[in-house]
Amino acid sequence: CHLVSLLQFERHASSFRPAPGVNPRGSKMMNDTFRVIVLVFLATHVPATVLMDSQALVPKSVVPKFAQRLLEFHISTNHDPLMDDQPVWFKSFILCELMFQLPFFIIGFRAFYMKRNWIRIPGLVYGVHTATTLIPILAEILHSPDIPSTQARAQLFLIYLPYLVIPAMMAWVLAIEDKPFGKAGDTLTTRKSKRK
C-alpha cells in the first residue's frame, strides 16, 4: 500500500519537473544551504537515535548512565509523554528508526556529502516514511493531557517539528528532480558502467 502510494506520488510529482535537459550544476532546490541542513540533520540524528530514542526498546542495563540521565532531563524539562510512557505504537516507530532510518543516516550523509544522485530513491523513501510517522506523534503532543501547559506543549511540538519538515522537504526535492546533484552526481555510476 505504501509502495503504491509512493509510486503514485512519484508519477504526480513528475508533472512539476522542469522541461527536458539536466542542469549540470544540479537542482536549484538542492542548493548548498539545503544540502548543509540535510547533512547536519543526518549527522546529529545518529547520536540522538543511538543514545536517546533507542532507550524505548533496549534494556536499561546496556544504556550508558549519561544517556539515561540525558533522557530523564529531556522528559522532566520538556514534559515528553511519548518518551516517558513509551506506548506500543511509538515503540514500533522507534523500531523502524533503528532498523531502517539509522543505516540511512550514515549512507545518506555520505551520498549528500559527495553529491551522488543514486540517493534519490532511498532519500525519497526515507523522507516520506519519516514525515508520515511524525503526523501521529505531533497529534499526540497537541492532544496529550499529560503536558502541563500550553507553553510546554508548544515547546515540545517545536522540538519534534524539524523531524517532519526536513524529511518532507527532502522527499519533495528528490521527487521533482531526476538528478538532484546534476550530471556530476552520476560520476560514480558512470565510472562503474565504463569498467563493465
mmCIF file of C-alpha atoms in Angstrom:
data_model
loop_
_atom_site.group_PDB
_atom_site.id
_atom_site.type_symbol
_atom_site.label_atom_id
_atom_site.label_comp_id
_atom_site.label_asym_id
_atom_site.label_seq_id
_atom_site.Cartn_x
_atom_site.Cartn_y
_atom_site.Cartn_z
ATOM 1 C CA CYS A 1 0.000 0.000 0.000
ATOM 2 C CA HIS A 2 2.824 2.421 0.919
ATOM 3 C CA LEU A 3 4.783 1.415 -2.207
ATOM 4 C CA VAL A 4 1.753 2.078 -4.433
ATOM 5 C CA SER A 5 1.260 5.490 -2.777
ATOM 6 C CA LEU A 6 4.940 6.297 -3.269
ATOM 7 C CA LEU A 7 4.789 5.382 -6.973
ATOM 8 C CA GLN A 8 1.653 7.483 -7.408
ATOM 9 C CA PHE A 9 3.378 10.402 -5.672
ATOM 10 C CA GLU A 10 6.384 9.982 -7.972
ATOM 11 C CA ARG A 11 4.135 9.960 -11.050
ATOM 12 C CA HIS A 12 2.280 13.050 -9.857
ATOM 13 C CA ALA A 13 5.487 14.883 -8.957
ATOM 14 C CA SER A 14 6.852 14.328 -12.454
ATOM 15 C CA SER A 15 4.395 16.927 -13.744
ATOM 16 C CA PHE A 16 6.259 19.554 -11.704
ATOM 17 C CA ARG A 17 9.646 18.738 -13.201
ATOM 18 C CA PRO A 18 11.336 21.248 -15.485
ATOM 19 C CA ALA A 19 11.492 20.776 -19.223
ATOM 20 C CA PRO A 20 13.896 18.100 -20.563
ATOM 21 C CA GLY A 21 17.532 18.842 -20.009
ATOM 22 C CA VAL A 22 19.565 18.427 -16.847
ATOM 23 C CA ASN A 23 21.091 21.369 -15.089
ATOM 24 C CA PRO A 24 24.807 20.404 -14.871
ATOM 25 C CA ARG A 25 25.037 22.175 -11.523
ATOM 26 C CA GLY A 26 22.137 20.253 -10.058
ATOM 27 C CA SER A 27 18.714 21.198 -8.793
ATOM 28 C CA LYS A 28 18.035 24.805 -7.859
ATOM 29 C CA MET A 29 16.155 23.448 -4.848
ATOM 30 C CA MET A 30 19.098 21.233 -3.861
ATOM 31 C CA ASN A 31 21.294 24.236 -3.177
ATOM 32 C CA ASP A 32 24.264 24.240 -0.826
ATOM 33 C CA THR A 33 22.221 25.683 2.054
ATOM 34 C CA PHE A 34 19.614 22.923 1.954
ATOM 35 C CA ARG A 35 22.337 20.302 1.456
ATOM 36 C CA VAL A 36 24.145 21.518 4.597
ATOM 37 C CA ILE A 37 20.852 21.441 6.540
ATOM 38 C CA VAL A 38 20.347 17.813 5.466
ATOM 39 C CA LEU A 39 23.936 16.901 6.369
ATOM 40 C CA VAL A 40 23.629 18.427 9.850
ATOM 41 C CA PHE A 41 20.234 16.777 10.312
ATOM 42 C CA LEU A 42 21.552 13.312 9.369
ATOM 43 C CA ALA A 43 24.758 13.656 11.381
ATOM 44 C CA THR A 44 23.043 14.783 14.586
ATOM 45 C CA HIS A 45 20.320 12.169 14.204
ATOM 46 C CA VAL A 46 22.813 9.307 14.692
ATOM 47 C CA PRO A 47 23.685 10.061 18.350
ATOM 48 C CA ALA A 48 20.074 11.069 19.059
ATOM 49 C CA THR A 49 18.839 7.695 17.799
ATOM 50 C CA VAL A 50 21.542 5.585 19.427
ATOM 51 C CA LEU A 51 21.668 7.336 22.801
ATOM 52 C CA MET A 52 18.121 8.630 23.285
ATOM 53 C CA ASP A 53 15.426 7.078 21.120
ATOM 54 C CA SER A 54 16.788 3.538 21.405
ATOM 55 C CA GLN A 55 16.062 3.586 25.148
ATOM 56 C CA ALA A 56 12.418 2.882 24.301
ATOM 57 C CA LEU A 57 13.469 -0.623 23.192
ATOM 58 C CA VAL A 58 16.860 -1.701 24.519
ATOM 59 C CA PRO A 59 17.386 -2.988 28.076
ATOM 60 C CA LYS A 60 18.322 -0.289 30.556
ATOM 61 C CA SER A 61 21.411 -2.273 31.567
ATOM 62 C CA VAL A 62 23.109 -1.616 28.201
ATOM 63 C CA VAL A 63 22.367 2.116 28.147
ATOM 64 C CA PRO A 64 25.220 4.356 29.367
ATOM 65 C CA LYS A 65 24.410 6.220 32.573
ATOM 66 C CA PHE A 66 24.953 9.634 30.985
ATOM 67 C CA ALA A 67 22.424 8.751 28.260
ATOM 68 C CA GLN A 68 19.883 7.691 30.896
ATOM 69 C CA ARG A 69 20.371 10.996 32.714
ATOM 70 C CA LEU A 70 20.058 12.881 29.420
ATOM 71 C CA LEU A 71 16.718 11.201 28.689
ATOM 72 C CA GLU A 72 15.481 11.878 32.222
ATOM 73 C CA PHE A 73 16.460 15.537 31.804
ATOM 74 C CA HIS A 74 14.604 15.722 28.474
ATOM 75 C CA ILE A 75 11.447 14.172 29.931
ATOM 76 C CA SER A 76 11.420 16.370 33.032
ATOM 77 C CA THR A 77 12.315 19.577 31.157
ATOM 78 C CA ASN A 78 10.219 19.139 28.016
ATOM 79 C CA HIS A 79 7.395 17.033 29.510
ATOM 80 C CA ASP A 80 7.615 14.444 26.735
ATOM 81 C CA PRO A 81 4.808 11.909 27.339
ATOM 82 C CA LEU A 82 5.930 9.688 24.458
ATOM 83 C CA MET A 83 9.435 9.050 25.777
ATOM 84 C CA ASP A 84 8.055 8.828 29.305
ATOM 85 C CA ASP A 85 5.156 6.399 28.750
ATOM 86 C CA GLN A 86 6.512 4.798 25.541
ATOM 87 C CA PRO A 87 3.240 3.410 24.106
ATOM 88 C CA VAL A 88 3.433 0.358 21.825
ATOM 89 C CA TRP A 89 2.696 2.302 18.641
ATOM 90 C CA PHE A 90 5.521 4.712 19.481
ATOM 91 C CA LYS A 91 7.905 1.807 20.115
ATOM 92 C CA SER A 92 7.060 0.456 16.659
ATOM 93 C CA PHE A 93 8.212 3.772 15.177
ATOM 94 C CA ILE A 94 11.444 3.554 17.173
ATOM 95 C CA LEU A 95 11.985 0.039 15.816
ATOM 96 C CA CYS A 96 11.669 1.417 12.264
ATOM 97 C CA GLU A 97 14.085 4.183 13.209
ATOM 98 C CA LEU A 98 16.700 1.700 14.412
ATOM 99 C CA MET A 99 16.312 -0.817 11.593
ATOM 100 C CA PHE A 100 15.705 1.459 8.604
ATOM 101 C CA GLN A 101 16.457 5.085 9.419
ATOM 102 C CA LEU A 102 19.735 4.637 11.325
ATOM 103 C CA PRO A 103 21.523 2.942 8.389
ATOM 104 C CA PHE A 104 20.112 5.632 6.098
ATOM 105 C CA PHE A 105 21.593 8.402 8.270
ATOM 106 C CA ILE A 106 25.070 7.045 7.564
ATOM 107 C CA ILE A 107 24.541 6.152 3.894
ATOM 108 C CA GLY A 108 22.573 9.331 3.242
ATOM 109 C CA PHE A 109 25.207 11.532 4.864
ATOM 110 C CA ARG A 110 27.880 10.074 2.590
ATOM 111 C CA ALA A 111 25.727 10.496 -0.516
ATOM 112 C CA PHE A 112 24.725 14.084 0.255
ATOM 113 C CA TYR A 113 28.296 14.957 1.201
ATOM 114 C CA MET A 114 29.640 13.523 -2.065
ATOM 115 C CA LYS A 115 26.621 14.802 -4.075
ATOM 116 C CA ARG A 116 25.549 11.441 -5.511
ATOM 117 C CA ASN A 117 22.317 11.076 -7.456
ATOM 118 C CA TRP A 118 21.820 7.424 -6.500
ATOM 119 C CA ILE A 119 20.499 8.631 -3.126
ATOM 120 C CA ARG A 120 17.369 9.979 -4.825
ATOM 121 C CA ILE A 121 15.077 6.939 -4.395
ATOM 122 C CA PRO A 122 16.381 5.896 -0.924
ATOM 123 C CA GLY A 123 16.094 9.522 0.204
ATOM 124 C CA LEU A 124 12.586 9.778 -1.184
ATOM 125 C CA VAL A 125 11.513 6.609 0.647
ATOM 126 C CA TYR A 126 13.135 7.827 3.881
ATOM 127 C CA GLY A 127 11.580 11.275 3.637
ATOM 128 C CA VAL A 128 8.041 10.030 3.004
ATOM 129 C CA HIS A 129 8.286 7.340 5.693
ATOM 130 C CA THR A 130 9.680 9.669 8.372
ATOM 131 C CA ALA A 131 7.340 12.559 7.653
ATOM 132 C CA THR A 132 4.393 10.161 7.819
ATOM 133 C CA THR A 133 5.392 8.808 11.233
ATOM 134 C CA LEU A 134 5.606 12.341 12.633
ATOM 135 C CA ILE A 135 1.921 13.061 11.975
ATOM 136 C CA PRO A 136 0.592 10.860 14.836
ATOM 137 C CA ILE A 137 3.498 11.930 17.054
ATOM 138 C CA LEU A 138 2.693 15.616 16.650
ATOM 139 C CA ALA A 139 -1.022 14.898 17.022
ATOM 140 C CA GLU A 140 -0.331 13.147 20.330
ATOM 141 C CA ILE A 141 1.691 16.131 21.526
ATOM 142 C CA LEU A 142 -1.128 18.515 20.621
ATOM 143 C CA HIS A 143 -3.770 16.493 22.464
ATOM 144 C CA SER A 144 -1.943 14.731 25.306
ATOM 145 C CA PRO A 145 -3.420 15.518 28.744
ATOM 146 C CA ASP A 146 -0.007 14.822 30.334
ATOM 147 C CA ILE A 147 1.590 18.061 29.136
ATOM 148 C CA PRO A 148 1.120 20.660 31.898
ATOM 149 C CA SER A 149 0.808 23.916 29.946
ATOM 150 C CA THR A 150 0.336 25.474 26.531
ATOM 151 C CA GLN A 151 3.892 26.757 26.627
ATOM 152 C CA ALA A 152 5.271 23.285 27.384
ATOM 153 C CA ARG A 153 3.120 21.827 24.591
ATOM 154 C CA ALA A 154 4.410 24.389 22.085
ATOM 155 C CA GLN A 155 7.995 23.817 23.189
ATOM 156 C CA LEU A 156 7.760 20.047 22.731
ATOM 157 C CA PHE A 157 5.936 20.480 19.411
ATOM 158 C CA LEU A 158 8.772 22.686 18.115
ATOM 159 C CA ILE A 159 11.369 20.123 19.244
ATOM 160 C CA TYR A 160 9.706 17.405 17.148
ATOM 161 C CA LEU A 161 8.662 19.607 14.204
ATOM 162 C CA PRO A 162 12.022 19.585 12.319
ATOM 163 C CA TYR A 163 11.755 15.794 12.092
ATOM 164 C CA LEU A 164 8.658 16.334 9.960
ATOM 165 C CA VAL A 165 9.731 19.402 7.977
ATOM 166 C CA ILE A 166 13.243 18.380 6.877
ATOM 167 C CA PRO A 167 12.372 14.823 5.721
ATOM 168 C CA ALA A 168 9.258 16.171 3.932
ATOM 169 C CA MET A 169 11.353 18.816 2.165
ATOM 170 C CA MET A 170 13.934 16.177 1.270
ATOM 171 C CA ALA A 171 11.224 13.941 -0.218
ATOM 172 C CA TRP A 172 9.759 16.838 -2.193
ATOM 173 C CA VAL A 173 13.112 17.943 -3.671
ATOM 174 C CA LEU A 174 14.129 14.393 -4.574
ATOM 175 C CA ALA A 175 10.695 13.634 -6.051
ATOM 176 C CA ILE A 176 10.709 16.517 -8.521
ATOM 177 C CA GLU A 177 14.344 16.209 -9.614
ATOM 178 C CA ASP A 178 15.657 13.239 -11.621
ATOM 179 C CA LYS A 179 19.236 14.347 -10.957
ATOM 180 C CA PRO A 180 19.276 16.471 -7.794
ATOM 181 C CA PHE A 181 23.048 16.960 -7.974
ATOM 182 C CA GLY A 182 23.225 17.445 -11.740
ATOM 183 C CA LYS A 183 25.278 15.403 -14.188
ATOM 184 C CA ALA A 184 28.258 15.420 -11.835
ATOM 185 C CA GLY A 185 26.178 13.398 -9.368
ATOM 186 C CA ASP A 186 26.299 10.441 -11.767
ATOM 187 C CA THR A 187 30.103 10.347 -11.809
ATOM 188 C CA LEU A 188 30.437 7.211 -9.675
ATOM 189 C CA THR A 189 27.754 5.346 -11.628
ATOM 190 C CA THR A 190 29.309 6.318 -14.943
ATOM 191 C CA ARG A 191 32.733 5.079 -13.864
ATOM 192 C CA LYS A 192 31.332 1.718 -12.787
ATOM 193 C CA SER A 193 29.433 1.254 -16.061
ATOM 194 C CA LYS A 194 32.588 2.037 -18.063
ATOM 195 C CA ARG A 195 34.543 -0.598 -16.154
ATOM 196 C CA LYS A 196 31.979 -3.222 -17.135
#
